[in-house]
Coordinates of C-alpha atoms and ligand atoms in Angstrom, one line a residue:
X223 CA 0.0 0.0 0.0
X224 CA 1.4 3.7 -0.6
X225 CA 0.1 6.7 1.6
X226 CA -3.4 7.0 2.6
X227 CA -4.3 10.2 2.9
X228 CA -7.5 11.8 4.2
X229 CA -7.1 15.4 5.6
X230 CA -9.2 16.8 8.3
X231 CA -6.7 19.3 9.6
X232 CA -7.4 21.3 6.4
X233 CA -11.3 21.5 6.9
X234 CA -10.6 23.8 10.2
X235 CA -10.5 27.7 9.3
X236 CA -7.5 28.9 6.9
X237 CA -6.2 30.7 10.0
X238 CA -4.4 28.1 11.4
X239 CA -2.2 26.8 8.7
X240 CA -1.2 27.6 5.4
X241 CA -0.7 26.1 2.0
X242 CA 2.9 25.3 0.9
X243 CA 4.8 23.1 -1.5
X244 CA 8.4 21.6 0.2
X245 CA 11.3 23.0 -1.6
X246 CA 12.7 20.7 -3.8
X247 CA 16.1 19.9 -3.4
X248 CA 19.2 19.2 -5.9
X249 CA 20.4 15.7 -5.0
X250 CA 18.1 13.3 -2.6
X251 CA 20.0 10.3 -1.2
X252 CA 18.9 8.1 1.6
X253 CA 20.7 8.3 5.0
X254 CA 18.4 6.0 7.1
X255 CA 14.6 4.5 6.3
X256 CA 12.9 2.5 8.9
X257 CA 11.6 -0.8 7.4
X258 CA 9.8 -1.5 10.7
X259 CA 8.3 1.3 11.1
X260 CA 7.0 1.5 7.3
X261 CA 5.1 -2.2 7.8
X262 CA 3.6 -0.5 10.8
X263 CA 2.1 2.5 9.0
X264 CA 1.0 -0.3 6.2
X265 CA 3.2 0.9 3.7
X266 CA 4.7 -1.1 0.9
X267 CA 8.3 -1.1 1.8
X268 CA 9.5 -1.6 -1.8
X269 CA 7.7 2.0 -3.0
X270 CA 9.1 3.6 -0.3
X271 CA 12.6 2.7 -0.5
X272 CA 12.2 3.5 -4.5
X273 CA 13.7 6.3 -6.4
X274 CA 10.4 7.7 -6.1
X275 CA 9.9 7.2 -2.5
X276 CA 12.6 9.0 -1.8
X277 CA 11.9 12.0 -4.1
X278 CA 8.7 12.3 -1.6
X279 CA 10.7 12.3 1.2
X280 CA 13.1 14.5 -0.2
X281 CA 10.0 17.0 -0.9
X282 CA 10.7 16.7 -4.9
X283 CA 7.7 15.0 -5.4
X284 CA 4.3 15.5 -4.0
X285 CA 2.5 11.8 -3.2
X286 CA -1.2 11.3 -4.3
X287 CA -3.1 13.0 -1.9
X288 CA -0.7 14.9 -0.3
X289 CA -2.0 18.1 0.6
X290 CA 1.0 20.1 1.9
X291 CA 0.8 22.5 4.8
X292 CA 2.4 24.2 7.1
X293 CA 0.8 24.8 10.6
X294 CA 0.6 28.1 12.5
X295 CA 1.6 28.1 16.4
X296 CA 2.9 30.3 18.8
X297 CA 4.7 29.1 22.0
X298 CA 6.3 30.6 25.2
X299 CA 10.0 29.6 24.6
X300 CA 12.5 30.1 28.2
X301 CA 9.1 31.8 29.1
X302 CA 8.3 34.4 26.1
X303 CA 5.5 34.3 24.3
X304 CA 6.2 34.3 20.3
X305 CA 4.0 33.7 17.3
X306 CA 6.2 31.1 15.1
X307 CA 4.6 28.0 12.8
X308 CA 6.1 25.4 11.3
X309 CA 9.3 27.6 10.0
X310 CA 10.9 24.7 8.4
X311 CA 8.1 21.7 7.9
X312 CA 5.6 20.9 6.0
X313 CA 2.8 18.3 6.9
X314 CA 2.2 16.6 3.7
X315 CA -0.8 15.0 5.3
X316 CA -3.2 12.5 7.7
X317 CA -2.3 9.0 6.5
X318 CA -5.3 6.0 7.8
X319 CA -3.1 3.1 7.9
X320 CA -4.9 -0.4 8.1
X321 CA -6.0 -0.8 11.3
X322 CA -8.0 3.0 11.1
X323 CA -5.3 5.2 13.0
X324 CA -4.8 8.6 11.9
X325 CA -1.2 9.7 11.6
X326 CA 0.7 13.4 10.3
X327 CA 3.2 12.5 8.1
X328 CA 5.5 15.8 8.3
X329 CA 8.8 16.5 6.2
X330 CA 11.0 18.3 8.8
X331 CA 13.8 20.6 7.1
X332 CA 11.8 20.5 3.9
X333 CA 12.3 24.9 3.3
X334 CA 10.7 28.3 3.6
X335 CA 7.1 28.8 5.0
X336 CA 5.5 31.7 5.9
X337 CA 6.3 31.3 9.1
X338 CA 10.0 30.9 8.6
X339 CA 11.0 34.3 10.0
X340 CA 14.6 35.0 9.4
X341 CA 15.5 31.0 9.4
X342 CA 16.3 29.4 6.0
X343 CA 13.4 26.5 6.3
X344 CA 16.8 23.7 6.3
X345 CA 17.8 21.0 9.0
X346 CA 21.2 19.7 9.2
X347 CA 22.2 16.1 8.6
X348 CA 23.3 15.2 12.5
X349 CA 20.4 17.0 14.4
X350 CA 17.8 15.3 12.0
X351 CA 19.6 11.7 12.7
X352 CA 19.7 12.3 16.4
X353 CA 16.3 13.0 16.2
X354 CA 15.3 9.5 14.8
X355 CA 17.6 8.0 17.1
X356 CA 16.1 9.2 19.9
X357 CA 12.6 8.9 19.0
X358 CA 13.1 5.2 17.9
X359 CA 14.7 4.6 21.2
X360 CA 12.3 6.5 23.2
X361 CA 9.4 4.1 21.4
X362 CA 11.7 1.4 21.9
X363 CA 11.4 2.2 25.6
X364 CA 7.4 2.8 25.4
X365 CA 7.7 6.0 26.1
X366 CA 4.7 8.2 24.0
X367 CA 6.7 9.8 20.9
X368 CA 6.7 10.7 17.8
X369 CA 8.4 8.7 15.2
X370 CA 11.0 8.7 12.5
X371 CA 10.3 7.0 9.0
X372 CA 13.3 8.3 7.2
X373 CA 15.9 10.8 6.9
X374 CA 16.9 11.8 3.6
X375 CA 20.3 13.8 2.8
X376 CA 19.6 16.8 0.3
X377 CA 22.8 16.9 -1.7
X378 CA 23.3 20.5 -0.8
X379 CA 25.0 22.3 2.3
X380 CA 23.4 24.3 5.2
X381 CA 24.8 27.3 6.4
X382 CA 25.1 27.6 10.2
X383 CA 28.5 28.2 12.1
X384 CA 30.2 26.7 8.9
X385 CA 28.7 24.4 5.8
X386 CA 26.8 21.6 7.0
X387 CA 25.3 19.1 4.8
X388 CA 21.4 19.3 4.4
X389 CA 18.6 16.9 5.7
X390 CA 14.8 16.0 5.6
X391 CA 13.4 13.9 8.4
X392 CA 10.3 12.2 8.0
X393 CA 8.1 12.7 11.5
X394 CA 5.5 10.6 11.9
X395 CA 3.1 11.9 14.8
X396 CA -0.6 11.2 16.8
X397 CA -0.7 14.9 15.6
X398 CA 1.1 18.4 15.7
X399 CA -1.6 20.1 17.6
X400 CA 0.5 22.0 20.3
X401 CA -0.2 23.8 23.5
X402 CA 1.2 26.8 21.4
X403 CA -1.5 25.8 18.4
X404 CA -4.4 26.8 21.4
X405 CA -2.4 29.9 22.4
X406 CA -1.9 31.0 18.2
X407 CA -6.0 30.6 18.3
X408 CA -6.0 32.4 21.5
X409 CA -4.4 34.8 20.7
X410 CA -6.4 35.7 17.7
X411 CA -9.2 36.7 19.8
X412 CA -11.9 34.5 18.0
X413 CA -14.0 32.6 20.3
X414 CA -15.5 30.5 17.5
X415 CA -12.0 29.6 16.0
X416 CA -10.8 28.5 19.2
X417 CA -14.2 26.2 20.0
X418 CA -13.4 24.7 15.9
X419 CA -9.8 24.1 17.5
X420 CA -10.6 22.4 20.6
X421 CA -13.7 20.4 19.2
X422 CA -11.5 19.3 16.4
X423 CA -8.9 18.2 19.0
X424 CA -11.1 16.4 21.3
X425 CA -12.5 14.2 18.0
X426 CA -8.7 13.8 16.8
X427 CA -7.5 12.7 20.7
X428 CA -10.5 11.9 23.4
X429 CA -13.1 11.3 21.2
X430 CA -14.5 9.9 24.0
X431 CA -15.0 13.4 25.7
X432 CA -16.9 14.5 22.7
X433 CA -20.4 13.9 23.9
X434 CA -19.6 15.3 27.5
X435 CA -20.7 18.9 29.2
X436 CA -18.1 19.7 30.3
X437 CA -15.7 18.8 27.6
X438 CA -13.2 21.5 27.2
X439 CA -12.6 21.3 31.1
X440 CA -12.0 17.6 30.6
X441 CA -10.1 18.7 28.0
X442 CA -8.0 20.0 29.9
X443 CA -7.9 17.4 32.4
X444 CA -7.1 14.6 30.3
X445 CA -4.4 16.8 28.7
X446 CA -2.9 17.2 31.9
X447 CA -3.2 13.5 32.8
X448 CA -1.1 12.2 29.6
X449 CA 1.4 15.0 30.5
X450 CA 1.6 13.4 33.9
X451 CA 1.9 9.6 32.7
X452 CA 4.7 11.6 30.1
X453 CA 7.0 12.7 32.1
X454 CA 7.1 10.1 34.7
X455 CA 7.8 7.8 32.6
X456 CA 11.0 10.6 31.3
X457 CA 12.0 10.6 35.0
X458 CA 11.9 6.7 34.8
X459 CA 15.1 6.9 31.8
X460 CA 16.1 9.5 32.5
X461 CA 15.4 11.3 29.6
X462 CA 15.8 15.5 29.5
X463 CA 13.5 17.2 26.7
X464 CA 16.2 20.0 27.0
X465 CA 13.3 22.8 25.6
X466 CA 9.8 22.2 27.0
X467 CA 8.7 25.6 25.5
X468 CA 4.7 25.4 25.1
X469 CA 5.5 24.9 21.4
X470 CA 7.0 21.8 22.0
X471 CA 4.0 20.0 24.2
X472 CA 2.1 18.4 22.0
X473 CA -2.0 17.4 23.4
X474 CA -1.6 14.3 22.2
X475 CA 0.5 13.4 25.0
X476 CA 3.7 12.2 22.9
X477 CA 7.1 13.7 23.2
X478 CA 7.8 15.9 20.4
X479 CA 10.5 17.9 18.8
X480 CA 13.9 16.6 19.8
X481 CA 16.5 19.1 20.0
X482 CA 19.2 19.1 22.3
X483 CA 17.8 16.3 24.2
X484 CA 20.0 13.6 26.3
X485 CA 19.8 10.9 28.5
X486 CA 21.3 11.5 32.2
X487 CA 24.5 9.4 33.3
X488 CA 25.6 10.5 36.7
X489 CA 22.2 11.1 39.1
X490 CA 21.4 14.8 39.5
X491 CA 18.1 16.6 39.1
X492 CA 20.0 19.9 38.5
X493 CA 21.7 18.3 34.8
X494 CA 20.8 20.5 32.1
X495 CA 23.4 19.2 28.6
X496 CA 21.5 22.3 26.5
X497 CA 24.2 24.9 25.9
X498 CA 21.3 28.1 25.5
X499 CA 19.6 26.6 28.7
X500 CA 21.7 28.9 31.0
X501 CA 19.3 29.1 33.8
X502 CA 18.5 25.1 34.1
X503 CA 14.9 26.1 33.6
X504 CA 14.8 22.6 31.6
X505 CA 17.1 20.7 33.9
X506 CA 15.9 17.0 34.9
X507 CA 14.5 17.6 38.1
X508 CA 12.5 20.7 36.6
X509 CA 10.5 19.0 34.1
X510 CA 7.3 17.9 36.4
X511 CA 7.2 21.6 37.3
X512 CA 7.8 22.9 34.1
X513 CA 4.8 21.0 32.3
X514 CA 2.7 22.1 34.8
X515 CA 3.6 25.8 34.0
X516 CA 2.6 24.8 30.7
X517 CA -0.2 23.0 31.2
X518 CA -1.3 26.7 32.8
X519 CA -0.7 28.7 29.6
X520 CA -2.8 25.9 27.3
X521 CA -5.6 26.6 30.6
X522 CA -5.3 30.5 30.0
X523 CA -6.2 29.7 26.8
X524 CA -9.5 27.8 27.1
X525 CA -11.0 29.9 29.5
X526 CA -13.9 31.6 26.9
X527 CA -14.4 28.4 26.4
X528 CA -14.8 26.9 30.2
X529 CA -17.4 29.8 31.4
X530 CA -19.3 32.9 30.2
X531 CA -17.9 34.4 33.7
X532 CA -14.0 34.9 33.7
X533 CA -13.6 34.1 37.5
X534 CA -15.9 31.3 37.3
X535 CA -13.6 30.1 34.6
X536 CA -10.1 30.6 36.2
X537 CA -11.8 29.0 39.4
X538 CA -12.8 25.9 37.0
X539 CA -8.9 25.6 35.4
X540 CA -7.4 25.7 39.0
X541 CA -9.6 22.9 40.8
X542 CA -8.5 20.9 37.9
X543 CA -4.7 22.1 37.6
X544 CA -4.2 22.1 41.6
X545 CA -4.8 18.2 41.2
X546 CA -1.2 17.9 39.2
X547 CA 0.9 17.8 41.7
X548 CA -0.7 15.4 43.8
X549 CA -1.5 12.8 40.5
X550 CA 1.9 13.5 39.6
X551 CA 4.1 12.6 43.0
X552 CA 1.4 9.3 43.2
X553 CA 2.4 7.9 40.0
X554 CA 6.4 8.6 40.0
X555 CA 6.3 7.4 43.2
X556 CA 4.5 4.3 42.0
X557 CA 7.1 4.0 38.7
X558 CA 10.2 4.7 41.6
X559 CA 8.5 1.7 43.8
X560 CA 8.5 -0.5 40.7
X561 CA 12.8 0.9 40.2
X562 CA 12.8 -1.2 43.8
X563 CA 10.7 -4.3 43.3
X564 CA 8.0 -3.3 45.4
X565 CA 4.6 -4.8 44.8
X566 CA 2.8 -2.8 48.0
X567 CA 2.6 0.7 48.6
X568 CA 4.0 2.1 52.4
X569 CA 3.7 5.3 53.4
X570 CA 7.6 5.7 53.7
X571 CA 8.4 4.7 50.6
X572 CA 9.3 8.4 49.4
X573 CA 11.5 8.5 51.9
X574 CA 13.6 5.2 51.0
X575 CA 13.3 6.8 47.5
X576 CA 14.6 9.5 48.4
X577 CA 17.6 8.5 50.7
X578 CA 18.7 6.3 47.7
X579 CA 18.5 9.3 45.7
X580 CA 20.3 11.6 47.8
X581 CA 23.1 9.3 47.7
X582 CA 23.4 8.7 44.3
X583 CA 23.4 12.3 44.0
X584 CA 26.5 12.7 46.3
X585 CA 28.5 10.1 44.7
X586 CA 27.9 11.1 41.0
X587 CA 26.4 7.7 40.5
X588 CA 25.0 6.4 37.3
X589 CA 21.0 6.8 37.2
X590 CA 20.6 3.3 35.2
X591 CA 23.4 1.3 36.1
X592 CA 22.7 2.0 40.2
X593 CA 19.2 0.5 39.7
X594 CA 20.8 -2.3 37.6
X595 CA 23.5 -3.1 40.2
X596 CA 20.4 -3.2 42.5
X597 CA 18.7 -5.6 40.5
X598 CA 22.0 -8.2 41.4
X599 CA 21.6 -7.5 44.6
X600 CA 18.6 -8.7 45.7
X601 CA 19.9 -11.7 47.9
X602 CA 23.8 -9.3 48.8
X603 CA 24.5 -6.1 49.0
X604 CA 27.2 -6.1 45.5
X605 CA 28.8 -3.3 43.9
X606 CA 28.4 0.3 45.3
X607 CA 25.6 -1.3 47.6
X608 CA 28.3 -3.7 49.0
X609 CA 31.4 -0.8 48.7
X610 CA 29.8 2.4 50.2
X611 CA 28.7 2.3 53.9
X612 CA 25.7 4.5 53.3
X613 CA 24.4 2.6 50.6
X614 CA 25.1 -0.9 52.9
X615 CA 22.3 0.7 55.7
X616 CA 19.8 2.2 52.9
X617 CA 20.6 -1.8 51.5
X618 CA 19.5 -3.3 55.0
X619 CA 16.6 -0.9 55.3
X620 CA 15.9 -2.2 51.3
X621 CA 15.9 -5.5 52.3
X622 CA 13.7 -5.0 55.5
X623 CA 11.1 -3.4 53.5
X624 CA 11.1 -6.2 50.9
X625 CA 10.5 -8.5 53.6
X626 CA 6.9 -6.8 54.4
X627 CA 5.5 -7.2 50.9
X628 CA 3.8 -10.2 49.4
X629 CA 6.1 -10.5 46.6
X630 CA 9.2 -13.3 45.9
X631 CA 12.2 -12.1 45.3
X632 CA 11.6 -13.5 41.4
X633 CA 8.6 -11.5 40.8
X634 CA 10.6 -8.2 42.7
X635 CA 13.0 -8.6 40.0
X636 CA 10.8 -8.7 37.3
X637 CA 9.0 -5.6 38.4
X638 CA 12.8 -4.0 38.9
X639 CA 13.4 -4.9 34.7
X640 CA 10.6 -3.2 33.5
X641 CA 10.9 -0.4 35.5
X642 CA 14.8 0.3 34.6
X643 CA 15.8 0.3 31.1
X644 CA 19.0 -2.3 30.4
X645 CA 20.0 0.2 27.9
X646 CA 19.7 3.7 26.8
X647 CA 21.0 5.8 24.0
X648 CA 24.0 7.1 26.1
X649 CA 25.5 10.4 25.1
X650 CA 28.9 9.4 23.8
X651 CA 27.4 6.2 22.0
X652 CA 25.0 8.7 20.4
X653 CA 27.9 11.1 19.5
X654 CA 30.0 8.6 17.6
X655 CA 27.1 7.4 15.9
X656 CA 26.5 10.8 15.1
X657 CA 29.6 11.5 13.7
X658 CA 30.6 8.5 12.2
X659 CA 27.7 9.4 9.5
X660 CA 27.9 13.0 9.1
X661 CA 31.8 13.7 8.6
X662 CA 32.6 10.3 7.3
X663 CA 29.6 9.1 6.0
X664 CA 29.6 5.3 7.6
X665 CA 26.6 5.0 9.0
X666 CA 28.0 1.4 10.8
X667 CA 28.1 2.2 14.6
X668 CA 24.5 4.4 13.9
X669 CA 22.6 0.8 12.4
X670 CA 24.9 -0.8 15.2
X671 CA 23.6 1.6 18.1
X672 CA 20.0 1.5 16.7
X673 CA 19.7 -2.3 17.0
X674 CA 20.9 -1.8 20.5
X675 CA 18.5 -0.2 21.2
X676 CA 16.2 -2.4 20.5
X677 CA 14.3 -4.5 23.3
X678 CA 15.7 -2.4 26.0
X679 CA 13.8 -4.0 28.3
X680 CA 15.7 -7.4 27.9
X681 CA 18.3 -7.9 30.6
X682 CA 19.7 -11.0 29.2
X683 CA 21.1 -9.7 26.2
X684 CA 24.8 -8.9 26.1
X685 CA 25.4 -5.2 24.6
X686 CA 27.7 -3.8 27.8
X687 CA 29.7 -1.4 25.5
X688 CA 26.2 0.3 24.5
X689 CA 25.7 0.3 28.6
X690 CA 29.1 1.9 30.2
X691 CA 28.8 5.3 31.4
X692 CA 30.7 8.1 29.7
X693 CA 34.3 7.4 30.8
X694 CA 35.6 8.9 34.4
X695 CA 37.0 12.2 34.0
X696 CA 35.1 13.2 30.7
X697 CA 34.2 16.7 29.8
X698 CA 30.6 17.3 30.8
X699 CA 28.2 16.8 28.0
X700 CA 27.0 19.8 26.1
X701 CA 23.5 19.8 23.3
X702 CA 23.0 22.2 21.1
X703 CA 19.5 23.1 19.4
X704 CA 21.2 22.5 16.0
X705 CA 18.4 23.7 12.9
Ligands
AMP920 P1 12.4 24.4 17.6 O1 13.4 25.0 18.5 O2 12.9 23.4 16.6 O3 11.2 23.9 18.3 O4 11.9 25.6 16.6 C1 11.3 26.8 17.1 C2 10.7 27.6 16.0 O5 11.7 28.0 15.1 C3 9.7 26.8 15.1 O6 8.7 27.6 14.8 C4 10.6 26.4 14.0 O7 9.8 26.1 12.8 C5 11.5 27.6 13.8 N1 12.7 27.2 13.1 C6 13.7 26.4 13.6 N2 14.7 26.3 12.7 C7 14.4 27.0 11.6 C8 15.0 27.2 10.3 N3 16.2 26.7 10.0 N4 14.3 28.0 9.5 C9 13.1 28.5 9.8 N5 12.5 28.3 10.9 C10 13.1 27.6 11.9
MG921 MG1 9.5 23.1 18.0

């Protein structure tokens, strides 16, 4: 089968999006297509991979039904508010694959939009593979994401710090609706464009809210709830977004727009890798916060639509945005509990939780590899729980604890391996993948890391130089938002 597409996106008001053809480029060549994923979306994996395929990806060619776009947004970004758009995608349209779901198919890097601003509407090579990457990993992991079906080299160079070679990434996504889409609306001042909006939103994600009274403050609700489930389950990896501007929150729940994203090593809420994020207001431990200050603004923005009366409104958005916190510290608690094999809930839990933490914090130990050491040490302290007297008496009051739940010590360590990844994509893994393809164009350790990544949730399987740490003594790791 070849795309499917049936736009609905396009029957809201003109407003929100505009019509655009993707810049064609001089010389399309594949870097990386994603078989798997293509069988997924139904897709016949031979006219993808063809000449022609890859003219679509490339933007050269427009597939049969495509109906390009480019969607308006705005978005507070480090906390100012800006109207933007897709400056440098296109959304070539809503493919139905067999089994009925709905899915963008979006050419990121594909040129100029009207809503470029002063950018060039490019992506460069490395930021665009890091990108699929992470996304495949973070699916891998079953973490909520958008995906990546291809990137596709452009034959020409990119102009940043120096001349970088050009790239179009494929994003597959639930959707692109945004908290920043809502504020754009907002922000127009039309009641009636923003009702289209969030009717149109609760078909395309809750349908099940559709029939409801009160469905734009369940809206808002269920919104916050996926957020929630999201970024526990970030915390649980140890993943950092790196730029939670309201731009990059998408309704659907599913991480989106990975920039200068990483994966902690050495435990410490206060990491932040992006180089512009100066004031760590995207640092690890910031992130439950920080979605709730989003999940604030996208509130601001329905309030016409939750009551005639303004107060009555704000007083409606709070009672369900003062829950947050609470939802949130139940289920990371719960996902922390699961990090330790246990099957009941005590009250002091946090507070084991925590002491582990702490610890880890003030040895600079790894986030993934303590929990793994843990998992070997359910019958003996070994490793650093063996080696560090601290960790010996939080071990003891571990093992104490363990005694008071129902659970074997077989099912404890079944819990403890779906709750802690055996692998992640670790920074310098990702770097050499990363330049392995773009300055030398062997794209070896990048399939090689990729199929580590796979199944990260097996234990058995041996891939230890895909789980070491970044070596002792290495400089700390810096992103960079890279367009
Ligand atoms: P991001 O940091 O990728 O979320 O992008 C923030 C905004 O800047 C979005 O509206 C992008 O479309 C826009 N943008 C980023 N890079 C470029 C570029 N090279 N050309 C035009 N717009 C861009
Ligand atoms: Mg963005």
């Amino acid at each position: 089968m070849s795309w499917n597409f049936h736009q609905t996106y396009t029957t809201l008001p003109e407003s929100l999006f505009s019509h655009v053809l993707p810049t064609k480029v001089p010389q399309p060549g594949w870097a990386v297509i994603n078989a798997t994923l293509s069988s997924e979306l139904g897709l016949d994996s031979d006219q993808l991979s063809s000449a022609r395929g890859m003219a679509e990806l490339a933007g050269c060619e427009i597939p049969a039904g495509s109906e390009p776009i480019a969607q308006a947004y705005a978005g507070h970004q480090f906390g100012s508010f800006t109207m933007l758009g897709d400056g440098r995608a296109v959304v070539l349209g809503e493919h139905v694959d067999p089994t009925g779901v709905r899915w963008d198919v979006q050419l990121k890097g594909s040129g100029r939009t009207p809503y470029s601003r002063n950018g060039d509407g490019k992506a460069v090579l490395g930021p665009m593979l890091r990108e699929y990457i992470i996304s495949e990993a973070m699916h891998a992991l079953e973490i909520p994401t958008t995906r990546s079906l291809a990137v596709v080299t452009t034959g020409e160079d990119v102009f940043r710090e120096t001349a970088m070679p050009g790239a179009v990434l494929t994003r597959i996504a639930a959707s692109h609706i945004r908290v920043g889409t809502f504020q754009y609306a907002a922000s127009l001042q039309d009641v009636g464009l923003l009702q289209r909006l969030a009717d149109y939103t609760i078909q395309r994600h809750f349908p099940e809210l559709a029939e409801s009274d009160s469905r734009y403050l369940d809206l808002l609700e269920w919104t916050m709830r996926r957020q929630v489930s999201l970024i526990t389950a970030w915390m649980k990896v140890g993943f950092i977004h790196g730029v939670m501007n309201t731009d990059n929150m998408a309704i659907s729940g599913e991480t989106i727009d990975y920039g200068p994203c990483a994966f902690i090593d050495r435990y410490n809420p206060a990491t932040v890798f992006s180089s512009i994020d100066v004031y760590g207001r995207y640092a690890f431990g910031n992130q439950p916060p920080i979605a709730l200050w989003n999940l604030s603004r996208f509130a601001e923005t329905l309030l016409p639509l939750l009551h005639a009366d303004r107060n009555k409104a704000i007083n409606r958005a709070e009672n369900v945005l003062e829950q947050y916190e609470r939802i949130y510290l139940a289920q990371w608690t719960d996902m922390m509990r699961g990090k330790l094999g246990l099957g009941n809930r005590e009250e002091d839990d946090h507070k084991l939780i925590q002491m582990l933490l702490q610890r880890m914090q003030q040895n600079g130990e790894d986030y993934i590899n303590t929990f793994r050491t843990l998992m070997n040490s359910l019958e003996a302290p070994v490793g650093i729980f063996a080696a560090d007297p601290v960790l010996q008496d939080w071990w003891q009051c571990w093992h104490n604890r363990r005694d008071r739940q129902p659970q074997s010590d077989r099912g404890a360590l079944q819990q403890m391996q779906r709750a802690t990844p055996a692998v992640i994509p670790r920074n310098q893994r990702v770097e050499e993948a990363l330049q392995a393809a773009s300055a030398e164009k062997d794209y070896r350790p990048l399939h090689a890391l990729l199929a580590a990544l796979q199944d990260p949730y097996d234990h058995q399987r041996e891939r230890s130089y895909y789980q070491e740490p970044p070596p002792t003594g290495a400089a700390p790791y810096r992103t960079f938002c890279g367009t």
